[in-house]
Coordinates of C-alpha atoms and ligand atoms in Angstrom, one line a residue:
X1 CA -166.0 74.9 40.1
X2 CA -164.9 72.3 42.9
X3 CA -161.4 71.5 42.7
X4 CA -160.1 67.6 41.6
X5 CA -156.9 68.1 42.4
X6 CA -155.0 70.2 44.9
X7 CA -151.8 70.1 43.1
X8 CA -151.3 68.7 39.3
X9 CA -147.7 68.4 37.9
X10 CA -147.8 68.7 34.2
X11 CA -145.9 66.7 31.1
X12 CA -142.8 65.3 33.0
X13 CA -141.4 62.1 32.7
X14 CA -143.3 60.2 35.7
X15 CA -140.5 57.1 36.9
X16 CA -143.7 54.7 38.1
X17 CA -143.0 51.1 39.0
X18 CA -143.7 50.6 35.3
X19 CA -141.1 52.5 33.6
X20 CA -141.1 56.0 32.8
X21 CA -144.1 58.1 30.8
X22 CA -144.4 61.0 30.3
X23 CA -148.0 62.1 31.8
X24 CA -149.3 64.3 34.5
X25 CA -150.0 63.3 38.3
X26 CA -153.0 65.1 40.3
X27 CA -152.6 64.9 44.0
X28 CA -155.7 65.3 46.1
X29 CA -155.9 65.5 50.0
X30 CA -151.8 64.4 50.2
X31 CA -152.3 61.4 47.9
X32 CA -151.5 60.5 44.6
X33 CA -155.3 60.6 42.7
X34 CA -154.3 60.4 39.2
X35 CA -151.7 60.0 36.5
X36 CA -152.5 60.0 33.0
X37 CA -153.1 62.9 30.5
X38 CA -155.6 65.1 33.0
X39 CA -156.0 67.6 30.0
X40 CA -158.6 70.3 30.7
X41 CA -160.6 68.0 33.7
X42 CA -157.2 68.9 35.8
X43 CA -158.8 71.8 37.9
X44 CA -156.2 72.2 40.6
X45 CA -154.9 75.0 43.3
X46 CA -151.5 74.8 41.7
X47 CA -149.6 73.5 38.8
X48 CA -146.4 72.9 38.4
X49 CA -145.3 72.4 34.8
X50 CA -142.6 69.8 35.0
X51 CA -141.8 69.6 30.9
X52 CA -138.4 68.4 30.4
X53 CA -137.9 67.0 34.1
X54 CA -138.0 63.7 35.8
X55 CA -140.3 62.9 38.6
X56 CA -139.4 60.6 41.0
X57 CA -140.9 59.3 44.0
X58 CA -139.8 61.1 46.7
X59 CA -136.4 59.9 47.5
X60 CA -135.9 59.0 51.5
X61 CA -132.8 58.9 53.5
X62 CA -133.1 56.1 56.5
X63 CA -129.9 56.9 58.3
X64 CA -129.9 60.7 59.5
X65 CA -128.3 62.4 62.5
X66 CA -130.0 65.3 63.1
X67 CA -128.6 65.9 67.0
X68 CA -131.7 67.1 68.6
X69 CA -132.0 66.9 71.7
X70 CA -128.7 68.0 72.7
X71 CA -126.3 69.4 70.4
X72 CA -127.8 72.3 68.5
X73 CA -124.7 74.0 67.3
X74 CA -124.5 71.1 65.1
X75 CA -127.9 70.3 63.6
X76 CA -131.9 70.4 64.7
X77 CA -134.7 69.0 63.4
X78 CA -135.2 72.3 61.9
X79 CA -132.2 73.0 60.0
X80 CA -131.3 69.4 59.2
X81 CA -135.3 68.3 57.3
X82 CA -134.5 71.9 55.8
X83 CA -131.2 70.3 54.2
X84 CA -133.2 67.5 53.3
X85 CA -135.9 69.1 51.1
X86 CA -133.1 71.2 49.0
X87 CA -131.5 67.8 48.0
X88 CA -135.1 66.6 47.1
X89 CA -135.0 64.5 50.3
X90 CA -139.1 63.7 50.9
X91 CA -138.2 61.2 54.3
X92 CA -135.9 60.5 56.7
X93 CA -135.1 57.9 59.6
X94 CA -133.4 59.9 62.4
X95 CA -130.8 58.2 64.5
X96 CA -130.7 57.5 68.4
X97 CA -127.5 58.9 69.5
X98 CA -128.4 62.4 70.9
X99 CA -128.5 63.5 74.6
X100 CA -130.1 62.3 76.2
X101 CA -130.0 59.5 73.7
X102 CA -133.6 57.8 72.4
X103 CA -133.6 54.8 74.9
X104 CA -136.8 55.5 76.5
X105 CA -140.6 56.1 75.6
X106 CA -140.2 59.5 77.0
X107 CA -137.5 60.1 75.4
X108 CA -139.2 59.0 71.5
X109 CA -142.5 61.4 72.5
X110 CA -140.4 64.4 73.1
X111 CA -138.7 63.8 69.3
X112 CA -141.6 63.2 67.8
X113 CA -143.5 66.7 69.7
X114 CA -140.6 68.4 68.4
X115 CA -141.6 67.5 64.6
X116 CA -144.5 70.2 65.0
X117 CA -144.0 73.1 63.1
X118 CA -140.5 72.5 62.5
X119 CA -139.7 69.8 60.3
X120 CA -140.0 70.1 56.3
X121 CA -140.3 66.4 55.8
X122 CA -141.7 63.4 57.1
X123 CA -139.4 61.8 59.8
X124 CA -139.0 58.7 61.4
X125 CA -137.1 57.5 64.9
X126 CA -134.9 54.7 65.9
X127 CA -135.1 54.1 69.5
X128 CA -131.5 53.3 70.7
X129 CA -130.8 49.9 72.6
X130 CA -128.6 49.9 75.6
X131 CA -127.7 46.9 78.0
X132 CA -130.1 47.9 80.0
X133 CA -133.7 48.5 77.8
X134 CA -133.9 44.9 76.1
X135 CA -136.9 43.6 78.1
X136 CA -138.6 46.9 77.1
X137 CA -138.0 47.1 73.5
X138 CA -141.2 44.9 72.3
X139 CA -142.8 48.0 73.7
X140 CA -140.5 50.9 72.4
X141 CA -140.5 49.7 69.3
X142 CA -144.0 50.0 68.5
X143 CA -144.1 53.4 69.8
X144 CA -145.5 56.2 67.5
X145 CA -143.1 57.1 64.9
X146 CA -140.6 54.5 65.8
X147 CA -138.8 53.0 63.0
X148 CA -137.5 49.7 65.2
X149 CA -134.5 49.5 67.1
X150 CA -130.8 50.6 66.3
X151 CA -128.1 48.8 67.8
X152 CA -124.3 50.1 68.1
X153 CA -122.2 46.7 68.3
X154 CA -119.1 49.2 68.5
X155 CA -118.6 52.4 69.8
X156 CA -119.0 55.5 67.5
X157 CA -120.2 59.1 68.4
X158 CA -122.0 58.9 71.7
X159 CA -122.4 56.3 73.9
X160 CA -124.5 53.5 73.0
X161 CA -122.8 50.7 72.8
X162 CA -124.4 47.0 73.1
X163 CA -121.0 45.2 72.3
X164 CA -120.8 41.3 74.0
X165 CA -123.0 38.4 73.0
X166 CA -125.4 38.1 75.8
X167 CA -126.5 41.4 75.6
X168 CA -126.7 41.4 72.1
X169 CA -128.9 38.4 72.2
X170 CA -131.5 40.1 75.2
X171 CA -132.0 42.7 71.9
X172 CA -132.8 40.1 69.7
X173 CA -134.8 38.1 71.7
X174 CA -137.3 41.3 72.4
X175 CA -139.5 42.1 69.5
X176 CA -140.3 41.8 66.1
X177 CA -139.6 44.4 63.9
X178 CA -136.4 44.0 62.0
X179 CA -133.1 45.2 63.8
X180 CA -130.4 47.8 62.7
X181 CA -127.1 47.7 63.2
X182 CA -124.0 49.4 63.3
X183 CA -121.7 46.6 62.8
X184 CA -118.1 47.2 63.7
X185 CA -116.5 44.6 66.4
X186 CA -115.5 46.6 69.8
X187 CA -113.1 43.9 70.9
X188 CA -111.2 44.7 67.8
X189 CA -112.1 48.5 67.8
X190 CA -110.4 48.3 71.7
X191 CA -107.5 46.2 70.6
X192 CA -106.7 48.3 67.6
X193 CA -107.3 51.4 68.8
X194 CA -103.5 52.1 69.4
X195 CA -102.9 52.1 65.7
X196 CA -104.9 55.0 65.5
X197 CA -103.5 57.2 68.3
X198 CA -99.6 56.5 67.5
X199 CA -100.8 57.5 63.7
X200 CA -102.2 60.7 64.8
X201 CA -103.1 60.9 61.2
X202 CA -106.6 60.3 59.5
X203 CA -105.4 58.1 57.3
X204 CA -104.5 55.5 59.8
X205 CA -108.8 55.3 60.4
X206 CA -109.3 52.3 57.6
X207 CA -106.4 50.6 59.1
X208 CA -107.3 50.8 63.0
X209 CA -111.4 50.2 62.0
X210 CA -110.3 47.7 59.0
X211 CA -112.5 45.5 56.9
X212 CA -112.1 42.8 59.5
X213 CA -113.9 44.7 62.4
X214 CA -116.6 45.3 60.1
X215 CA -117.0 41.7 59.1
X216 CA -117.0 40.3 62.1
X217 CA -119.8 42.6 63.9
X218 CA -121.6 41.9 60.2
X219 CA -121.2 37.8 61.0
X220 CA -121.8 38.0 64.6
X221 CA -125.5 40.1 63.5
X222 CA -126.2 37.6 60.6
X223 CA -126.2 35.0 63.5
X224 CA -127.9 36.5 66.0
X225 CA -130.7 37.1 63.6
X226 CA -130.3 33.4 62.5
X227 CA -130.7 31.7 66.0
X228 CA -133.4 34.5 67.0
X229 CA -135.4 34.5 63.6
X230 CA -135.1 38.2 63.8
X231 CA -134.7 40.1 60.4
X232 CA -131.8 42.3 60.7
X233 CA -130.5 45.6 58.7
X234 CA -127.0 46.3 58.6
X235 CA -126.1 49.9 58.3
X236 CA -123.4 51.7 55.9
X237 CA -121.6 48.4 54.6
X238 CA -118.1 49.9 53.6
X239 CA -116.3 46.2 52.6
X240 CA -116.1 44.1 50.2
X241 CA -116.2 40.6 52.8
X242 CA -119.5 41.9 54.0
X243 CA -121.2 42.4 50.4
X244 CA -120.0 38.3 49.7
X245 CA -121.6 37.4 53.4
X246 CA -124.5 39.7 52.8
X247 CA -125.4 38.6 49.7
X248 CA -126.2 35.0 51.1
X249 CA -128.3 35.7 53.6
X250 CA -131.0 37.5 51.6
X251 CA -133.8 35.3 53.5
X252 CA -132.8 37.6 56.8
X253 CA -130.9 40.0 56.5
X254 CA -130.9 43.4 53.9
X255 CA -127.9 46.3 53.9
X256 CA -127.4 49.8 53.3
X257 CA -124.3 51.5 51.0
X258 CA -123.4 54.9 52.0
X259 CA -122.9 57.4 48.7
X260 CA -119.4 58.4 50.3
X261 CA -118.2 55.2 50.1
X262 CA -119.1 54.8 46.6
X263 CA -117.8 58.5 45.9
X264 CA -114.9 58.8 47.8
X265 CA -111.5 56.5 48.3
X266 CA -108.4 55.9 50.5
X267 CA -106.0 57.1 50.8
X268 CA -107.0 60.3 48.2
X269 CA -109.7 60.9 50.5
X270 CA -108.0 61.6 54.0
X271 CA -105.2 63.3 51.6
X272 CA -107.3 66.0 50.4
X273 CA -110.3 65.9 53.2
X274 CA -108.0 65.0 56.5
X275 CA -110.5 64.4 59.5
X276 CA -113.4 65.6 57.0
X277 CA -113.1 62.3 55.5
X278 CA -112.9 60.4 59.1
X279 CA -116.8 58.6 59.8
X280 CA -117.7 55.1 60.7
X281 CA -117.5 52.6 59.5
X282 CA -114.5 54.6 57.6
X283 CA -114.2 55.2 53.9
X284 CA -111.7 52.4 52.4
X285 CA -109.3 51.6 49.2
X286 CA -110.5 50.9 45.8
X287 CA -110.6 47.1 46.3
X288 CA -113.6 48.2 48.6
X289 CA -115.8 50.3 46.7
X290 CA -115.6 48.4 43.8
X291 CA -117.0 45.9 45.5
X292 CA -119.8 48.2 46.6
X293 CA -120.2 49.0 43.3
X294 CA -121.1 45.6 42.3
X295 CA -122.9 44.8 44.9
X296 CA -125.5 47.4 43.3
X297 CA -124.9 46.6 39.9
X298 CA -125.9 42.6 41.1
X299 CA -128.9 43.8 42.6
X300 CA -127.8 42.4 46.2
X301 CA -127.7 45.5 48.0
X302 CA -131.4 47.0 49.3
X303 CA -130.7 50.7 49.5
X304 CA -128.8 53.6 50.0
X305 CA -128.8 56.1 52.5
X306 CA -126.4 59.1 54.1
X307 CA -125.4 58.8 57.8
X308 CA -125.4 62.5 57.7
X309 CA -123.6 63.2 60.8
X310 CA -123.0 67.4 61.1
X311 CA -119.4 67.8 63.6
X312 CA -118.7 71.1 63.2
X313 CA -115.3 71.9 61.1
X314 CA -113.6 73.2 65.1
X315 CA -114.7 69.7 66.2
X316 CA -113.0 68.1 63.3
X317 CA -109.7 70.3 63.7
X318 CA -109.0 68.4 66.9
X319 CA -106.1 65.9 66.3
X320 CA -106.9 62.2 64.7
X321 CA -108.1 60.2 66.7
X322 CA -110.0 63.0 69.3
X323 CA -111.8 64.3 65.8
X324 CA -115.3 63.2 65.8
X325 CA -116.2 60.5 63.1
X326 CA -118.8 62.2 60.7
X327 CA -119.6 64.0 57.4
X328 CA -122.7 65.7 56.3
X329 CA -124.8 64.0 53.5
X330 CA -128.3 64.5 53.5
X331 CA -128.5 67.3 51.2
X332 CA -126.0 65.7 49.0
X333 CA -127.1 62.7 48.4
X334 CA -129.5 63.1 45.6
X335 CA -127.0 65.1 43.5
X336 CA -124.0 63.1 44.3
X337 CA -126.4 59.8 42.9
X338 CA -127.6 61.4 39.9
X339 CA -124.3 62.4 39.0
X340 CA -123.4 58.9 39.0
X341 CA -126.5 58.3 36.9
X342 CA -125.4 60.8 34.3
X343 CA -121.5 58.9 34.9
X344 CA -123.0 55.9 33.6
X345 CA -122.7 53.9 36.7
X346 CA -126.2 53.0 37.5
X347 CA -129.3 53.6 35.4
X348 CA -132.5 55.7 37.1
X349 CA -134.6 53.0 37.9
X350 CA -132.0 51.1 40.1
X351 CA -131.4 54.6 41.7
X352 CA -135.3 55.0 42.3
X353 CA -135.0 51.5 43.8
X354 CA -132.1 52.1 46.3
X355 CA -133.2 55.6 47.6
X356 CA -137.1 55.7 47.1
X357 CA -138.6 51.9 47.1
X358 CA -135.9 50.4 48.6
X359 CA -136.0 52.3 52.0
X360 CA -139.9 52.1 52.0
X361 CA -139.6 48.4 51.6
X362 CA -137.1 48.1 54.3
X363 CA -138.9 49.8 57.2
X364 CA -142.0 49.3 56.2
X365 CA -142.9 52.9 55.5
X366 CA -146.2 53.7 55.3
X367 CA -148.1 54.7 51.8
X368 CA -144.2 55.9 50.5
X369 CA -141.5 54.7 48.2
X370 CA -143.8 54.6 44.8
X371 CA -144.7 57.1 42.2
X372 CA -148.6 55.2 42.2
X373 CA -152.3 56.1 42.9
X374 CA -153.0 55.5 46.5
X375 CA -149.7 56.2 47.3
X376 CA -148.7 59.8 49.4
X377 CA -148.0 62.6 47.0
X378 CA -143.9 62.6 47.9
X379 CA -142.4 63.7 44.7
X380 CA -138.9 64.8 44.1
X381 CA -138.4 66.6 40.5
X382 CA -135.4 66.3 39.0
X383 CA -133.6 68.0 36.1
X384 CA -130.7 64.9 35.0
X385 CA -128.9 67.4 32.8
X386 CA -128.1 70.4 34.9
X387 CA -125.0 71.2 36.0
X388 CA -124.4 72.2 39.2
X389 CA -121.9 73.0 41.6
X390 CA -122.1 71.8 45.0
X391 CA -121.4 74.5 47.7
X392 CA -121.9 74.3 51.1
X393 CA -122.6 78.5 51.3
X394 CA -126.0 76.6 49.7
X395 CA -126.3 74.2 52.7
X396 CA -128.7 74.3 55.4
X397 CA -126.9 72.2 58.0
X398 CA -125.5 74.0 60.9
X399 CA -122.2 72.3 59.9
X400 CA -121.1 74.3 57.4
X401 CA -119.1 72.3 55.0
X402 CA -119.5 69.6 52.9
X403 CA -116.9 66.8 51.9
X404 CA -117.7 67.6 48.1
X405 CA -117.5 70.8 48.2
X406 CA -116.4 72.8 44.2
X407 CA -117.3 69.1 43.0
X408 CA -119.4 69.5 39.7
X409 CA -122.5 67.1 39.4
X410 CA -124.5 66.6 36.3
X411 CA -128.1 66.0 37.6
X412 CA -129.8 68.3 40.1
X413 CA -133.2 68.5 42.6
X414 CA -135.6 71.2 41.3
X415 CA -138.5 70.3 43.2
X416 CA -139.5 68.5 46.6
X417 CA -143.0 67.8 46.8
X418 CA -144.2 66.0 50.8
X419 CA -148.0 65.2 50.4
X420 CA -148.9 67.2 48.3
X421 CA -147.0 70.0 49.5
X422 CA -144.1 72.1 47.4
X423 CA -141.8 72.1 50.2
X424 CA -138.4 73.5 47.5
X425 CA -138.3 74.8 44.4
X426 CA -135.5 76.1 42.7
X427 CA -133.4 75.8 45.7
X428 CA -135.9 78.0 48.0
X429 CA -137.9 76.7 51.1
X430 CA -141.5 76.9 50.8
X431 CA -144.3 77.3 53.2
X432 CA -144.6 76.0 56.8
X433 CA -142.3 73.3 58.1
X434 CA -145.5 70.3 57.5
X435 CA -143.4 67.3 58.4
X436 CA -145.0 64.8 60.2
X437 CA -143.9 61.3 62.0
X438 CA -143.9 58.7 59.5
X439 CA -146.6 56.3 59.4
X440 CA -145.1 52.0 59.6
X441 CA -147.0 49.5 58.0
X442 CA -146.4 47.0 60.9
X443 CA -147.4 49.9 63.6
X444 CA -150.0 51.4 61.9
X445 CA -153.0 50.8 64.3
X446 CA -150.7 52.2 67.2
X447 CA -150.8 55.6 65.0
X448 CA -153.6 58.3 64.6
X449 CA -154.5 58.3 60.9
X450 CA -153.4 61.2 58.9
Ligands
LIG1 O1 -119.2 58.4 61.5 C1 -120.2 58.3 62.2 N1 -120.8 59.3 62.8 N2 -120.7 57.1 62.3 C2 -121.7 56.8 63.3 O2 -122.0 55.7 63.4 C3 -122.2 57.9 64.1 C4 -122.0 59.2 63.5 C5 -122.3 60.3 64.4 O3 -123.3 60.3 65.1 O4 -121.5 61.3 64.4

């Protein structure tokens, strides 16, 4: 008997781009081969019966830190695509700021060599810009598992920093791919900053890093991308000023929500959390994340994802402002979303579209983002009614804590499936760490085929 299938997942309710049935899916060689009723034809090496669960494309987080090269104590590659796979995480985009920082082509080889072996999901790489590597970036950013360039407009953990107009503009003007940013104003950050340091208190971190400093950078990177025509993403929007800019300049420019920000508020949040609840662009009043709220409710935000950025909790003892800015999120982020599923404040599909299809869409990601034939076998399985409580004793970053830690969340990861491979179930590893760098559609014949 030959085998059709390598893996078949049985009688759950598939979310495709066409609603939801409920129908089997054979994956063959990585890829989605199948979904219908496979009935007796479904030979396979393993089946998973999925009755009473949810399958959802695998669900990808395009802002990680995962501090490798450089600061191990906090996070690796390792430990960090480990977290990711327990939340039902299938994908990530890692972040530039580790030491040395990814500014170079040397620099993006060694991350991606270090995938081998190691990592649990697929991962992508920003290469960082500096003042110095704009005439090289058309080059960098069609290096192998590159996911385009990251700019930081102001300063935040590390210390790349592209912050006045001319040298923002040499970043524009090299390349094509669309451009990230971290959009908070350092002339303001600078002229502000003494807010934060007579505070000495967390709480002072919206008021020093306010809405304004965010909508500045936002405007000045909506510009830019204007007089370059150069599509730009801007990361973690926290304010309600940037989702009404945002939302008319659709043509050129897309944005990321952080869960936190739609979880979490000021001042409750530095009352209980202190420095836990300190990251950047920082975690604002009501006002704010109502307005975040809407903005997915109207449709006119593109997707979510995490910022997970591990400090460890002796970092974050230090006194505000020496704390490092940072929470962890990766392996939260499904629960905490599915939880606002069960809540009532978004339905499934829109969910599906902010942290599967809408980050594939984005960054052009490969052959990911839909639960279709052709399409790679990333599944995450979900049970929406269990009730869980999330505990950071379950966590696999090196951090150690989590900001929702006792929080109870209706909706919970069962299974994480990355080509074809059951990478979690039940809250256990599985197998060999078979991540691989993520494939881009606009780099593809720069990359080896799978
Ligand atoms: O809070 C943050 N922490 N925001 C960033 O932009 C960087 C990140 C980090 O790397 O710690």
């Amino acid at each position: 008997m030959t085998l059709r299938y390598h893996l078949v997942i049985k009688g759950g309710t598939l979310c495709t781009p066409g609603g939801p049935i409920v129908a089997d899916v054979g994956i063959r060689e990585g890829r989605i081969a199948a979904i219908g009723a496979l009935g007796a034809d479904a030979h396979a090496a393993e089946v998973i019966d999925a009755t009473g669960l949810h399958v959802l494309p695998g669900i990808i987080d395009a802002q990680v830190h995962f501090r490798e090269p450089g600061f191990p104590h906090k996070e690796d590659l390792a430990s960090g695509t480990a977290a990711a796979v327990l939340g039902g995480v299938t994908a990530v985009l890692e972040m530039p700021n580790t030491d040395p920082p990814t500014t170079s082509a040397h620099a993006m080889a060694d991350k991606v060599a270090r995938l081998r072996d190691r990592a649990r999901c697929d991962v992508g790489f920003f290469v960082g810009a500096t003042p110095d590597n704009a005439s090289e970036l058309d080059e960098l950013e069609v290096l192998p598992g590159c996911a385009g360039v990251k700019v930081f407009m102001g300063s935040s953990t590390g210390s790349l920093l592209v912050a006045d107009d001319e040298a923002l503009a040499a970043v524009f003007a090299h390349g094509v791919r669309r451009v990230a940013v971290h959009a908070e104003d350092e002339a303001r950050l600078i002229e502000r900053k003494p807010i934060a340091t007579a505070a000495a208190d967390p709480r002072a971190h919206p008021e020093w890093r306010d809405a304004e400093t965010a909508l500045r950078a936002t405007w000045r990177a909506v510009a830019l991308a204007r007089r370059f025509g150069r599509r730009v993403h801007v990361l973690h929007v926290t304010s309600a000023d940037e989702c009404e800019l945002l939302a008319t300049a659709k043509d050129i420019a897309t944005f990321e929500i952080p869960p936190q920000h739609l979880t979490l508020a000021a001042p409750d949040c530095y009352q209980a959390l202190g420095t836990r609840a300190q990251m950047n662009p920082p975690i604002r009043d009501a006002h704010h994340q109502a307005a975040l709220w809407a903005s997915i409710a109207s449709g006119a935000c593109d997707m979510l994802a995490t910022d997970h950025a591990p400090h460890t909790l002796e970092e974050k003892a230090r006194t505000y402002p020496a704390s490092p800015s940072g929470m962890p999120g990766v392996q939260t982020f499904l629960p905490i979303m599915l939880d606002h599923v069960a809540a009532g404040r978004l339905s499934l599909a829109r969910l599906i579209d902010l942290m599967s299809a809408g980050p594939a869409r984005v960054w052009g990601l490969a052959a990911k983002g839909r639960l279709a034939v052709g399409f790679d076998g990333d599944l995450t399985l979900v049970d929406l009614a269990a009730k869980r409580t999330i505990r950071a004793a379950d966590g696999a970053s090196r951090c150690g804590w989590t900001p929702f830690e006792g929080r109870e969340v209706t909706g919970w990861p069962i299974a994480t499936i990355v080509r074809g491979h059951v990478v979690m179930r039940d809250g256990q590893l599985i197998g060999d760490a078979i991540g691989r760098p993520l494939r881009f559609v606009e780099t593809l014949a720069a990359v080896a085929p799978p």
